[in-house]
PDB file of C-alpha atoms and ligand atoms in Angstrom:
ATOM      1  CA  MET A 257       0.000   0.000   0.000  1.00  0.00           C
ATOM      2  CA  LYS A 258       1.399   3.386  -0.943  1.00  0.00           C
ATOM      3  CA  ARG A 259       1.928   6.021   1.757  1.00  0.00           C
ATOM      4  CA  LYS A 260      -0.797   8.374   0.485  1.00  0.00           C
ATOM      5  CA  GLU A 261      -3.315   5.527   0.258  1.00  0.00           C
ATOM      6  CA  PHE A 262      -2.381   4.359   3.774  1.00  0.00           C
ATOM      7  CA  LEU A 263      -2.857   7.823   5.255  1.00  0.00           C
ATOM      8  CA  GLY A 264      -6.275   8.087   3.619  1.00  0.00           C
ATOM      9  CA  LYS A 265      -7.477   4.845   5.129  1.00  0.00           C
ATOM     10  CA  ALA A 266      -5.731   4.710   8.486  1.00  0.00           C
ATOM     11  CA  CYS A 267      -7.272   5.815  11.727  1.00  0.00           C
ATOM     12  CA  PRO A 268      -6.305   9.469  12.337  1.00  0.00           C
ATOM     13  CA  VAL A 269      -5.046   8.735  15.868  1.00  0.00           C
ATOM     14  CA  LEU A 270      -2.557   6.216  14.481  1.00  0.00           C
ATOM     15  CA  VAL A 271      -1.358   8.675  11.911  1.00  0.00           C
ATOM     16  CA  LEU A 272      -0.957  11.432  14.524  1.00  0.00           C
ATOM     17  CA  ALA A 273       0.840   9.016  16.888  1.00  0.00           C
ATOM     18  CA  MET A 274       3.188   8.035  14.124  1.00  0.00           C
ATOM     19  CA  MET A 275       3.900  11.740  13.571  1.00  0.00           C
ATOM     20  CA  ASN A 276       4.536  12.300  17.338  1.00  0.00           C
ATOM     21  CA  SER A 277       1.560  14.615  17.520  1.00  0.00           C
ATOM     22  CA  PRO A 278       0.187  15.426  21.000  1.00  0.00           C
ATOM     23  CA  LEU A 279      -3.365  15.584  19.627  1.00  0.00           C
ATOM     24  CA  LEU A 280      -5.635  12.820  20.755  1.00  0.00           C
ATOM     25  CA  ILE A 281      -8.718  12.074  18.786  1.00  0.00           C
ATOM     26  CA  SER A 282     -11.013   9.110  18.692  1.00  0.00           C
ATOM     27  CA  CYS A 283     -11.064   6.522  15.947  1.00  0.00           C
ATOM     28  CA  THR A 284     -14.705   5.817  16.486  1.00  0.00           C
ATOM     29  CA  LYS A 285     -17.380   7.437  14.401  1.00  0.00           C
ATOM     30  CA  GLU A 286     -20.127   9.515  15.908  1.00  0.00           C
ATOM     31  CA  PRO A 287     -22.917   7.195  16.936  1.00  0.00           C
ATOM     32  CA  ASP A 288     -25.804   6.927  14.520  1.00  0.00           C
ATOM     33  CA  PRO A 289     -28.810   8.987  15.453  1.00  0.00           C
ATOM     34  CA  GLU A 290     -31.368   7.256  17.591  1.00  0.00           C
ATOM     35  CA  PRO A 291     -33.489   5.006  15.413  1.00  0.00           C
ATOM     36  CA  LYS A 292     -37.135   5.870  15.166  1.00  0.00           C
ATOM     37  CA  GLY A 293     -39.387   4.063  17.554  1.00  0.00           C
ATOM     38  CA  ASP A 294     -41.477   1.123  16.609  1.00  0.00           C
ATOM     39  CA  ASP A 295     -44.646   3.198  16.662  1.00  0.00           C
ATOM     40  CA  PRO A 296     -46.077   2.947  13.128  1.00  0.00           C
ATOM     41  CA  SER A 297     -47.869   6.251  13.536  1.00  0.00           C
ATOM     42  CA  ASP A 298     -44.413   7.884  13.325  1.00  0.00           C
ATOM     43  CA  LEU A 299     -44.534   7.136   9.605  1.00  0.00           C
ATOM     44  CA  ILE A 300     -47.876   8.815   8.964  1.00  0.00           C
ATOM     45  CA  GLY A 301     -47.514  12.301   7.541  1.00  0.00           C
ATOM     46  CA  GLU A 302     -49.795  15.308   7.231  1.00  0.00           C
ATOM     47  CA  SER A 303     -51.946  13.511   4.677  1.00  0.00           C
ATOM     48  CA  GLY A 304     -53.012  11.083   7.396  1.00  0.00           C
ATOM     49  CA  PHE A 305     -51.780   7.937   5.725  1.00  0.00           C
ATOM     50  CA  TYR A 306     -48.672   5.932   4.951  1.00  0.00           C
ATOM     51  CA  TYR A 307     -48.384   3.209   2.334  1.00  0.00           C
ATOM     52  CA  SER A 308     -45.554   0.765   1.806  1.00  0.00           C
ATOM     53  CA  ASP A 309     -45.112  -2.918   1.015  1.00  0.00           C
ATOM     54  CA  ASN A 310     -48.818  -3.550   0.412  1.00  0.00           C
ATOM     55  CA  THR A 311     -49.717  -2.088   3.791  1.00  0.00           C
ATOM     56  CA  LEU A 312     -51.726   1.093   4.273  1.00  0.00           C
ATOM     57  CA  MET A 313     -51.915   2.857   7.632  1.00  0.00           C
ATOM     58  CA  VAL A 314     -54.346   5.700   8.247  1.00  0.00           C
ATOM     59  CA  HIS A 315     -54.777   7.903  11.280  1.00  0.00           C
ATOM     60  CA  ILE A 316     -58.437   8.551  12.063  1.00  0.00           C
ATOM     61  CA  ASP A 317     -57.590  11.762  13.909  1.00  0.00           C
ATOM     62  CA  ASN A 318     -56.511  13.243  10.574  1.00  0.00           C
ATOM     63  CA  ALA A 319     -59.200  15.310   8.832  1.00  0.00           C
ATOM     64  CA  ASN A 320     -58.945  13.126   5.702  1.00  0.00           C
ATOM     65  CA  PHE A 321     -60.006  10.063   7.694  1.00  0.00           C
ATOM     66  CA  SER A 322     -62.044  11.440  10.580  1.00  0.00           C
ATOM     67  CA  GLU A 323     -65.227   9.954   9.071  1.00  0.00           C
ATOM     68  CA  LEU A 324     -63.866   6.641  10.267  1.00  0.00           C
ATOM     69  CA  LYS A 325     -64.519   7.595  13.870  1.00  0.00           C
ATOM     70  CA  SER A 326     -68.231   6.950  13.307  1.00  0.00           C
ATOM     71  CA  SER A 327     -69.734   3.503  12.914  1.00  0.00           C
ATOM     72  CA  GLY A 328     -71.377   2.992   9.533  1.00  0.00           C
ATOM     73  CA  SER A 329     -69.179   5.602   7.852  1.00  0.00           C
ATOM     74  CA  PHE A 330     -66.572   4.979   5.208  1.00  0.00           C
ATOM     75  CA  VAL A 331     -63.741   6.643   3.335  1.00  0.00           C
ATOM     76  CA  ASN A 332     -62.981   5.948  -0.301  1.00  0.00           C
ATOM     77  CA  HIS A 333     -59.186   6.194  -0.346  1.00  0.00           C
ATOM     78  CA  LEU A 334     -58.447   6.599  -4.052  1.00  0.00           C
ATOM     79  CA  PRO A 335     -54.611   6.471  -3.982  1.00  0.00           C
ATOM     80  CA  GLN A 336     -54.665   2.802  -2.955  1.00  0.00           C
ATOM     81  CA  GLY A 337     -58.121   2.049  -4.350  1.00  0.00           C
ATOM     82  CA  VAL A 338     -59.755   1.008  -1.110  1.00  0.00           C
ATOM     83  CA  LEU A 339     -63.059   1.585   0.642  1.00  0.00           C
ATOM     84  CA  ILE A 340     -62.437   1.658   4.392  1.00  0.00           C
ATOM     85  CA  LEU A 341     -65.554   1.051   6.454  1.00  0.00           C
ATOM     86  CA  ARG A 342     -65.945   1.620  10.189  1.00  0.00           C
ATOM     87  CA  LYS A 343     -68.353  -1.215  10.876  1.00  0.00           C
ATOM     88  CA  ASP A 344     -68.685  -0.707  14.612  1.00  0.00           C
ATOM     89  CA  ALA A 345     -66.716   0.505  17.627  1.00  0.00           C
ATOM     90  CA  THR A 346     -64.040  -2.154  17.271  1.00  0.00           C
ATOM     91  CA  THR A 347     -64.309  -3.386  13.678  1.00  0.00           C
ATOM     92  CA  VAL A 348     -63.057  -1.935  10.427  1.00  0.00           C
ATOM     93  CA  LEU A 349     -63.351  -3.532   7.004  1.00  0.00           C
ATOM     94  CA  ALA A 350     -61.600  -2.729   3.744  1.00  0.00           C
ATOM     95  CA  PHE A 351     -62.734  -3.413   0.168  1.00  0.00           C
ATOM     96  CA  ASP A 352     -61.546  -2.967  -3.375  1.00  0.00           C
ATOM     97  CA  ASN A 353     -63.123   0.270  -4.594  1.00  0.00           C
ATOM     98  CA  CYS A 354     -63.185  -0.962  -8.186  1.00  0.00           C
ATOM     99  CA  CYS A 355     -66.810  -1.596  -9.088  1.00  0.00           C
ATOM    100  CA  PRO A 356     -67.399  -5.202 -10.189  1.00  0.00           C
ATOM    101  CA  HIS A 357     -69.706  -3.954 -12.928  1.00  0.00           C
ATOM    102  CA  GLN A 358     -67.561  -1.645 -15.060  1.00  0.00           C
ATOM    103  CA  GLY A 359     -64.730  -0.558 -12.804  1.00  0.00           C
ATOM    104  CA  THR A 360     -65.901   2.823 -11.538  1.00  0.00           C
ATOM    105  CA  THR A 361     -64.036   3.731  -8.354  1.00  0.00           C
ATOM    106  CA  ASN A 362     -65.523   6.992  -7.126  1.00  0.00           C
ATOM    107  CA  ARG A 363     -69.323   6.739  -7.039  1.00  0.00           C
ATOM    108  CA  TRP A 364     -69.857   4.752  -3.850  1.00  0.00           C
ATOM    109  CA  THR A 365     -72.424   5.172  -1.105  1.00  0.00           C
ATOM    110  CA  PHE A 366     -73.098   2.870   1.840  1.00  0.00           C
ATOM    111  CA  ASN A 367     -76.556   2.077   3.212  1.00  0.00           C
ATOM    112  CA  GLY A 368     -75.534   0.241   6.369  1.00  0.00           C
ATOM    113  CA  SER A 369     -75.217  -3.177   4.777  1.00  0.00           C
ATOM    114  CA  ASN A 370     -74.237  -2.746   1.115  1.00  0.00           C
ATOM    115  CA  PHE A 371     -72.102  -0.480  -1.009  1.00  0.00           C
ATOM    116  CA  ARG A 372     -73.897   0.983  -3.990  1.00  0.00           C
ATOM    117  CA  CYS A 373     -72.055   2.192  -7.062  1.00  0.00           C
ATOM    118  CA  ASN A 374     -74.056   5.116  -8.338  1.00  0.00           C
ATOM    119  CA  ASN A 375     -72.662   4.907 -11.839  1.00  0.00           C
ATOM    120  CA  HIS A 376     -75.348   2.351 -12.798  1.00  0.00           C
ATOM    121  CA  GLY A 377     -76.920   1.692  -9.399  1.00  0.00           C
ATOM    122  CA  ASN A 378     -75.637  -1.802  -8.623  1.00  0.00           C
ATOM    123  CA  SER A 379     -75.119  -2.806  -4.984  1.00  0.00           C
ATOM    124  CA  TYR A 380     -72.556  -5.168  -3.530  1.00  0.00           C
ATOM    125  CA  GLY A 381     -72.286  -6.833  -0.150  1.00  0.00           C
ATOM    126  CA  ILE A 382     -69.585  -6.660   2.512  1.00  0.00           C
ATOM    127  CA  GLY A 383     -69.629 -10.348   3.389  1.00  0.00           C
ATOM    128  CA  SER A 384     -67.171 -13.052   2.465  1.00  0.00           C
ATOM    129  CA  GLY A 385     -67.606 -15.511  -0.382  1.00  0.00           C
ATOM    130  CA  SER A 386     -69.243 -14.861  -3.759  1.00  0.00           C
ATOM    131  CA  VAL A 387     -66.638 -12.235  -4.481  1.00  0.00           C
ATOM    132  CA  ALA A 388     -67.444 -10.006  -7.416  1.00  0.00           C
ATOM    133  CA  ASN A 389     -64.170  -8.972  -8.985  1.00  0.00           C
ATOM    134  CA  CYS A 390     -63.205  -5.591 -10.341  1.00  0.00           C
ATOM    135  CA  ASN A 391     -64.655  -4.677 -13.738  1.00  0.00           C
ATOM    136  CA  SER A 392     -65.990  -8.182 -14.386  1.00  0.00           C
ATOM    137  CA  ASN A 393     -69.449  -7.035 -15.537  1.00  0.00           C
ATOM    138  CA  THR A 394     -70.887  -8.558 -12.360  1.00  0.00           C
ATOM    139  CA  ILE A 395     -73.976  -6.926 -10.895  1.00  0.00           C
ATOM    140  CA  MET A 396     -74.197  -8.827  -7.580  1.00  0.00           C
ATOM    141  CA  GLY A 397     -72.001 -10.451  -4.936  1.00  0.00           C
ATOM    142  CA  ASN A 398     -69.598  -9.176  -2.329  1.00  0.00           C
ATOM    143  CA  LEU A 399     -66.830  -6.700  -2.878  1.00  0.00           C
ATOM    144  CA  LYS A 400     -63.307  -8.074  -2.753  1.00  0.00           C
ATOM    145  CA  GLN A 401     -62.101  -7.664   0.805  1.00  0.00           C
ATOM    146  CA  PHE A 402     -58.663  -6.813   2.191  1.00  0.00           C
ATOM    147  CA  GLY A 403     -57.348  -7.376   5.695  1.00  0.00           C
ATOM    148  CA  ALA A 404     -58.053  -4.504   8.056  1.00  0.00           C
ATOM    149  CA  SER A 405     -57.551  -3.830  11.740  1.00  0.00           C
ATOM    150  CA  LEU A 406     -57.995  -0.988  14.183  1.00  0.00           C
ATOM    151  CA  GLU A 407     -55.474  -0.351  16.926  1.00  0.00           C
ATOM    152  CA  GLY A 408     -55.888   2.843  18.883  1.00  0.00           C
ATOM    153  CA  ASN A 409     -56.452   5.529  16.265  1.00  0.00           C
ATOM    154  CA  ILE A 410     -54.599   3.696  13.515  1.00  0.00           C
ATOM    155  CA  ILE A 411     -56.258   1.552  10.883  1.00  0.00           C
ATOM    156  CA  THR A 412     -54.022  -0.871   9.031  1.00  0.00           C
ATOM    157  CA  VAL A 413     -55.098  -2.320   5.690  1.00  0.00           C
ATOM    158  CA  THR A 414     -53.162  -5.206   4.206  1.00  0.00           C
ATOM    159  CA  PHE A 415     -53.509  -5.801   0.475  1.00  0.00           C
TER     160      PHE A 415
HETATM  161  S1  LIG B 120     -69.764   0.766 -12.964  1.00  0.00           S
HETATM  162 FE1  LIG B 120     -70.552   0.530 -11.002  1.00  0.00          FE
HETATM  163  S2  LIG B 120     -72.630   0.008 -11.309  1.00  0.00           S
HETATM  164 FE2  LIG B 120     -71.805   0.163 -13.283  1.00  0.00          FE
END
């Protein structure tokens, strides 16, 4: 190894010691900043949601999602194409917002038991089984469901 290359790679304290310098400095790097906590809500920004790796987290205290504090209310979250329904005090459900009829995503209403797409007026259930898939020209059945859970004020949807 050439002298210049050695000096570039060697610990500064060794180099100074070799040069009979009275300076004493540490060879260790500054410690990395404290890692963020494990609280997933740390990742949620001003928009009220965070999406990564097929997981969506929303904060119901955020104005964009505050409807989800009330049972029977829903939010149509267009960026990830999901209808999030607050079923009751402890239960949330999540569904594909793509209408099984012709794929409309933004004309939904909820009547307490079914979602209705107001593009052509077809209604779809929130149960399991008989899944009506996106844009399949289906006029009955249940919407495709995703995993959803509520923990504190955070709803997590898993696609
Ligand atoms: S596209 Fe939804 S009912 Fe026709």
